[in-house]
Short mmCIF file of C-alpha atoms in Angstrom, two decimals:
data_model
loop_
_atom_site.label_atom_id
_atom_site.label_comp_id
_atom_site.label_asym_id
_atom_site.label_seq_id
_atom_site.Cartn_x
_atom_site.Cartn_y
_atom_site.Cartn_z
CA MET A 11 -75.30 -34.10 29.26
CA LYS A 12 -78.45 -33.37 31.22
CA ASP A 13 -78.93 -36.91 32.56
CA LYS A 14 -75.48 -37.10 34.17
CA PRO A 15 -74.62 -35.96 37.74
CA THR A 16 -71.96 -33.65 36.27
CA LYS A 17 -73.79 -31.86 33.48
CA TRP A 18 -70.90 -29.75 32.18
CA GLY A 19 -67.34 -30.78 31.53
CA PHE A 20 -65.22 -32.96 29.25
CA LYS A 21 -66.30 -36.16 27.59
CA PHE A 22 -63.83 -39.02 27.24
CA TYR A 23 -64.27 -42.25 25.32
CA GLU A 24 -62.45 -45.02 27.19
CA LEU A 25 -61.48 -48.59 26.32
CA CYS A 26 -60.88 -50.47 29.59
CA GLU A 27 -59.86 -53.97 30.60
CA SER A 28 -62.92 -55.62 32.16
CA GLY A 29 -61.22 -57.11 35.23
CA SER A 30 -58.77 -54.52 36.54
CA GLY A 31 -60.26 -51.34 35.04
CA TYR A 32 -56.99 -50.49 33.28
CA VAL A 33 -57.57 -47.85 30.59
CA PHE A 34 -56.02 -49.21 27.41
CA ARG A 35 -56.94 -46.19 25.31
CA LEU A 36 -58.94 -42.99 25.73
CA GLU A 37 -60.06 -40.25 23.43
CA MET A 38 -61.46 -36.81 24.21
CA PHE A 39 -64.67 -35.72 22.52
CA CYS A 40 -63.88 -33.17 19.82
CA ALA A 41 -66.63 -31.22 18.05
CA ASP A 42 -64.91 -30.98 14.67
CA LYS A 43 -66.60 -31.46 11.31
CA TRP A 44 -63.57 -33.41 10.09
CA TYR A 45 -63.70 -35.69 13.15
CA SER A 46 -66.59 -38.19 13.27
CA ASN A 47 -68.29 -38.71 16.64
CA LYS A 48 -70.83 -41.25 15.41
CA PRO A 49 -70.99 -44.17 17.90
CA THR A 50 -69.97 -46.72 15.27
CA ASP A 51 -66.99 -44.66 14.11
CA VAL A 52 -65.86 -44.00 17.69
CA VAL A 53 -65.84 -47.72 18.58
CA MET A 54 -64.02 -48.74 15.41
CA ARG A 55 -61.45 -45.98 15.84
CA ILE A 56 -60.72 -46.67 19.50
CA MET A 57 -60.54 -50.45 18.87
CA GLU A 58 -58.29 -50.17 15.83
CA SER A 59 -55.15 -51.64 17.42
CA LEU A 60 -57.07 -54.62 18.90
CA LEU A 61 -59.07 -55.69 15.86
CA ASP A 62 -58.42 -58.98 14.02
CA GLN A 63 -57.12 -60.58 17.23
CA GLY A 64 -60.24 -62.37 18.50
CA TYR A 65 -61.06 -60.05 21.42
CA HIS A 66 -64.49 -59.78 23.04
CA VAL A 67 -65.72 -56.23 23.55
CA PHE A 68 -68.62 -55.21 25.82
CA ILE A 69 -70.18 -51.86 24.94
CA ASP A 70 -72.72 -49.50 26.46
CA ASN A 71 -76.10 -49.31 24.71
CA TYR A 72 -75.33 -45.76 23.52
CA TYR A 73 -72.91 -47.19 20.95
CA CYS A 74 -74.77 -50.40 20.16
CA CYS A 75 -76.48 -51.21 16.84
CA PRO A 76 -76.57 -54.23 14.48
CA ASP A 77 -74.39 -52.43 11.92
CA LEU A 78 -71.57 -52.09 14.46
CA ALA A 79 -71.84 -55.80 15.33
CA GLU A 80 -71.45 -56.70 11.65
CA LYS A 81 -68.39 -54.46 11.24
CA LEU A 82 -66.72 -55.91 14.34
CA LEU A 83 -67.54 -59.45 13.26
CA LEU A 84 -65.81 -58.87 9.92
CA ARG A 85 -62.71 -57.84 11.91
CA ARG A 86 -62.78 -61.03 14.05
CA THR A 87 -64.01 -59.19 17.14
CA MET A 88 -66.97 -60.52 19.13
CA THR A 89 -69.33 -58.27 21.03
CA CYS A 90 -72.09 -58.38 23.65
CA ARG A 91 -74.12 -55.50 25.03
CA THR A 92 -77.59 -54.19 25.81
CA VAL A 93 -79.32 -52.42 22.95
CA ARG A 94 -82.13 -49.92 22.47
CA LYS A 95 -85.23 -51.11 20.61
CA ASN A 96 -85.34 -48.06 18.33
CA ARG A 97 -81.93 -48.68 16.72
CA ILE A 98 -81.77 -48.98 12.94
CA ASN A 99 -82.05 -52.54 11.56
CA MET A 100 -83.42 -53.96 14.80
CA PRO A 101 -85.99 -56.79 14.24
CA LYS A 102 -89.36 -55.06 14.70
CA GLN A 103 -91.35 -58.31 14.91
CA LEU A 104 -89.47 -59.27 18.07
CA PHE A 105 -91.16 -56.53 20.10
CA VAL A 106 -94.78 -57.08 19.03
CA LYS A 107 -95.58 -59.90 21.43
CA LYS A 108 -96.48 -59.10 25.07
CA MET A 109 -94.36 -60.99 27.58
CA LYS A 110 -94.65 -61.98 31.22
CA GLN A 111 -91.86 -62.01 33.78
CA GLY A 112 -89.43 -64.83 33.03
CA ASP A 113 -90.31 -65.14 29.31
CA ILE A 114 -87.61 -64.99 26.65
CA ASP A 115 -87.66 -64.50 22.88
CA TYR A 116 -84.89 -64.04 20.35
CA SER A 117 -84.14 -63.25 16.72
CA ARG A 118 -81.04 -64.30 14.82
CA LYS A 119 -79.36 -63.01 11.67
CA GLY A 120 -76.26 -65.01 10.92
CA SER A 121 -74.04 -64.83 14.00
CA ILE A 122 -75.86 -61.80 15.43
CA LEU A 123 -78.34 -62.73 18.17
CA VAL A 124 -80.89 -60.28 19.61
CA THR A 125 -82.44 -61.54 22.86
CA ARG A 126 -85.51 -60.10 24.57
CA TRP A 127 -85.97 -61.15 28.19
CA MET A 128 -88.61 -59.97 30.62
CA ASP A 129 -87.34 -59.58 34.17
CA LYS A 130 -88.90 -56.91 36.39
CA LYS A 131 -88.27 -54.74 33.32
CA GLU A 132 -87.59 -55.61 29.71
CA VAL A 133 -83.94 -56.37 28.91
CA VAL A 134 -82.78 -56.47 25.27
CA THR A 135 -79.28 -57.66 24.41
CA LEU A 136 -77.33 -57.98 21.16
CA SER A 137 -74.55 -60.54 21.10
CA THR A 138 -72.26 -62.42 18.75
CA ILE A 139 -70.86 -64.48 21.64
CA SER A 140 -73.74 -66.07 23.56
CA GLN A 141 -76.42 -68.60 22.71
CA PRO A 142 -80.17 -68.17 23.46
CA GLU A 143 -79.96 -70.29 26.60
CA PHE A 144 -80.63 -69.88 30.29
CA GLN A 145 -77.94 -70.21 32.91
CA GLN A 146 -78.28 -70.35 36.68
CA THR A 147 -76.76 -67.55 38.72
CA ARG A 148 -76.83 -66.95 42.45
CA GLY A 149 -78.39 -63.70 43.66
CA ARG A 150 -78.56 -62.27 47.16
CA PHE A 151 -81.42 -64.48 48.33
CA GLU A 152 -81.99 -67.16 45.68
CA VAL A 153 -80.71 -68.94 42.61
CA LYS A 154 -82.10 -67.38 39.45
CA GLU A 155 -82.06 -68.29 35.77
CA LYS A 156 -80.93 -65.60 33.32
CA PRO A 157 -79.99 -65.57 29.62
CA CYS A 158 -76.30 -66.21 28.95
CA SER A 159 -75.96 -62.86 27.16
CA VAL A 160 -77.19 -60.98 30.26
CA ILE A 161 -74.80 -62.86 32.55
CA ASP A 162 -71.83 -62.21 30.24
CA TYR A 163 -72.71 -58.51 29.97
CA VAL A 164 -73.06 -58.00 33.74
CA LYS A 165 -69.84 -59.91 34.44
CA ASN A 166 -67.62 -58.03 31.97
CA MET A 167 -69.14 -54.56 31.64
CA SER A 168 -67.73 -53.09 34.87
CA GLY A 169 -64.31 -52.01 33.51
CA VAL A 170 -65.17 -48.34 32.90
CA ASP A 171 -67.15 -48.10 36.15
CA HIS A 172 -64.24 -49.58 38.10
CA SER A 173 -61.83 -47.09 36.51
CA ASP A 174 -64.11 -44.16 37.44
CA GLN A 175 -64.43 -45.53 40.96
CA LEU A 176 -60.65 -45.58 41.42
CA LEU A 177 -60.40 -42.02 40.09
CA ASN A 178 -63.04 -40.74 42.53
CA TYR A 179 -61.12 -42.11 45.51
CA PHE A 180 -58.35 -39.52 44.95
CA PRO A 181 -59.85 -36.52 43.11
CA MET A 182 -57.45 -33.78 42.05
CA HIS A 183 -60.00 -31.50 40.40
CA ARG A 184 -59.77 -27.80 41.19
CA ARG A 185 -62.14 -25.01 40.34
CA THR A 186 -60.69 -23.17 37.38
CA ILE A 187 -61.84 -21.43 34.21
CA LYS A 188 -58.88 -22.85 32.28
CA TRP A 189 -60.05 -25.94 30.43
CA TRP A 190 -56.57 -27.32 30.04
CA LYS A 191 -55.92 -27.27 33.80
CA LYS A 192 -58.95 -29.41 34.54
CA SER A 193 -57.98 -31.79 31.76
CA PHE A 194 -54.37 -31.92 33.00
CA PHE A 195 -55.30 -32.84 36.58
CA HIS A 196 -57.73 -35.49 35.34
CA LEU A 197 -55.04 -37.10 33.20
CA LEU A 198 -52.50 -36.80 36.02
CA THR A 199 -54.82 -38.64 38.39
CA LEU A 200 -55.46 -41.23 35.70
CA CYS A 201 -51.71 -41.83 35.39
CA PHE A 202 -51.44 -42.46 39.13
CA VAL A 203 -54.33 -44.91 39.04
CA GLN A 204 -53.01 -46.78 36.00
CA SER A 205 -49.55 -47.15 37.53
CA ASN A 206 -51.13 -48.58 40.68
CA VAL A 207 -53.27 -51.02 38.65
CA LEU A 208 -50.27 -52.31 36.69
CA PHE A 209 -48.18 -52.62 39.84
CA ASN A 210 -50.88 -54.66 41.60
CA ILE A 211 -51.23 -56.95 38.57
CA LEU A 212 -47.49 -57.62 38.79
CA GLN A 213 -47.76 -58.20 42.55
CA ARG A 214 -50.50 -60.81 42.07
CA GLN A 215 -48.38 -62.62 39.49
CA ARG A 216 -45.58 -62.75 42.07
CA HIS A 217 -48.09 -63.91 44.76
CA GLN A 218 -47.26 -60.86 46.82
CA LYS A 219 -49.42 -58.36 48.69
CA THR A 220 -51.06 -55.60 46.66
CA VAL A 221 -50.57 -51.92 47.50
CA GLY A 222 -53.23 -49.20 47.74
CA MET A 223 -53.23 -46.06 45.64
CA TYR A 224 -52.37 -43.80 48.59
CA ASN A 225 -49.26 -45.80 49.51
CA THR A 226 -48.17 -45.95 45.87
CA VAL A 227 -48.16 -42.15 45.55
CA LEU A 228 -46.47 -41.50 48.89
CA ASP A 229 -43.83 -44.22 48.78
CA SER A 230 -42.95 -44.33 45.09
CA ILE A 231 -43.82 -41.10 43.29
CA MET A 232 -43.46 -38.17 45.68
CA PRO A 233 -39.85 -38.97 46.80
CA LEU A 234 -38.79 -38.80 43.14
CA GLY A 235 -39.80 -35.15 43.03
CA GLY A 236 -38.13 -34.29 46.32
CA ILE A 237 -41.46 -34.17 48.18
CA MET A 238 -41.22 -35.64 51.65
CA ILE A 239 -44.22 -35.94 53.96
CA GLU A 240 -43.54 -36.29 57.67
CA PRO A 241 -46.11 -38.03 59.89
CA VAL A 242 -48.13 -35.83 62.22
CA ASN A 243 -47.13 -36.00 65.87
CA ALA A 244 -50.33 -37.23 67.53
CA ALA A 245 -49.08 -36.45 71.02
CA ALA A 246 -48.37 -32.84 70.09
CA MET A 247 -51.91 -32.34 68.83
CA GLY A 248 -53.31 -32.90 72.31
CA SER A 249 -50.50 -31.16 74.19
CA THR A 250 -51.06 -27.99 76.18
CA THR A 251 -47.54 -26.55 76.04
CA ALA A 252 -46.44 -24.14 73.32
CA LYS A 253 -43.20 -26.04 72.73
CA ASP A 254 -44.98 -29.29 71.87
CA LYS A 255 -47.60 -27.53 69.78
CA LEU A 256 -44.92 -25.95 67.62
CA GLU A 257 -43.95 -29.46 66.47
CA GLY A 258 -47.44 -30.49 65.35
CA LYS A 259 -50.88 -29.10 64.63
CA HIS A 260 -52.82 -26.83 66.95
CA PHE A 261 -56.51 -25.99 67.08
CA PRO A 262 -58.53 -23.36 69.01
CA THR A 263 -60.63 -24.69 71.87
CA GLU A 264 -63.91 -23.08 72.87
CA ILE A 265 -64.23 -22.03 76.54
CA PRO A 266 -67.39 -21.33 78.55
CA ASN A 267 -69.00 -17.91 78.01
CA PRO A 268 -68.10 -15.91 81.15
CA ASN A 269 -70.87 -13.32 80.75
CA GLU A 270 -73.48 -15.76 79.39
CA GLN A 271 -73.98 -13.58 76.34
CA VAL A 272 -76.06 -15.01 73.50
CA ASN A 273 -74.55 -15.76 70.06
CA ARG A 274 -70.98 -15.13 71.10
CA LYS A 275 -68.13 -17.58 71.53
CA TYR A 276 -64.91 -17.18 73.48
CA PHE A 277 -61.57 -18.75 72.68
CA LYS A 278 -58.24 -18.74 74.46
CA ASN A 279 -55.27 -17.09 72.81
CA CYS A 280 -53.38 -19.50 70.59
CA ALA A 281 -50.18 -20.45 72.41
CA VAL A 282 -48.33 -21.15 69.17
CA CYS A 283 -49.21 -17.83 67.55
CA TRP A 284 -48.46 -16.02 70.81
CA GLU A 285 -45.02 -17.65 70.97
CA ARG A 286 -44.24 -16.82 67.35
CA ALA A 287 -45.23 -13.20 67.86
CA ALA A 288 -43.03 -13.00 70.94
CA LEU A 289 -40.03 -14.43 69.11
CA ALA A 290 -40.55 -11.94 66.29
CA GLY A 291 -40.78 -9.03 68.75
CA GLU A 292 -44.37 -8.25 67.86
CA SER A 293 -47.30 -7.56 70.10
CA SER A 294 -50.34 -9.83 70.01
CA LYS A 295 -53.86 -8.80 70.72
CA SER A 296 -55.42 -10.37 73.78
#
């Protein structure tokens, strides 16, 4: 995908809860002639277990078209999303008129409402939830009126973005030519994130303090596998004796150039490595 920051890799279709970012279901893109990757088929397939239950689904404009809205409406599922003007069965007469900033126009077919609103740029939404009305919303500097469909879309469309944000906080990706390794580490990280999301939902229901992803992994998951992480001794890091340095981390320290030679740095011998070499009976270069 040339327009994405990461142009090569795997493509996942995700169905996320709008508030917490919990991934209810995901599906990997598969280029198979027996496996349909049409946007309408992907949405209907990934929503199969939630249809006929009255859910509201908010979709990216890549998947959006009036035909999909009709199919979801027949399965008692409402939808709201932005839509591209060149989609099939879009009302062409709606886009003939020139509009100024703040103007709104709409076209309705049954329960399907297509709204065209001119902000700084043109915004087109397709909804079976909202009405063609304005609603006040508070921005950074002023109170602004926006169509209800735009407000609903902005409020509930952040589930996938929130899930990706949580994944990027703790990346486990490694450079490899094995496709299954990259996929495995992605799914492993996703499992950690989902467990943390569910745990925090339970904590809020109990009116208790939520826990970050880092603490969840260290305190709950790693001890189960026999992995114990000891805290770093901060005092040993700044110590000058070899005995203290052996208990923590040690780093080389640059010293002034005695001969004032250009492009050359001098370092003292590492006390820890010197001590280890001495205990092993080896000689160390000075």
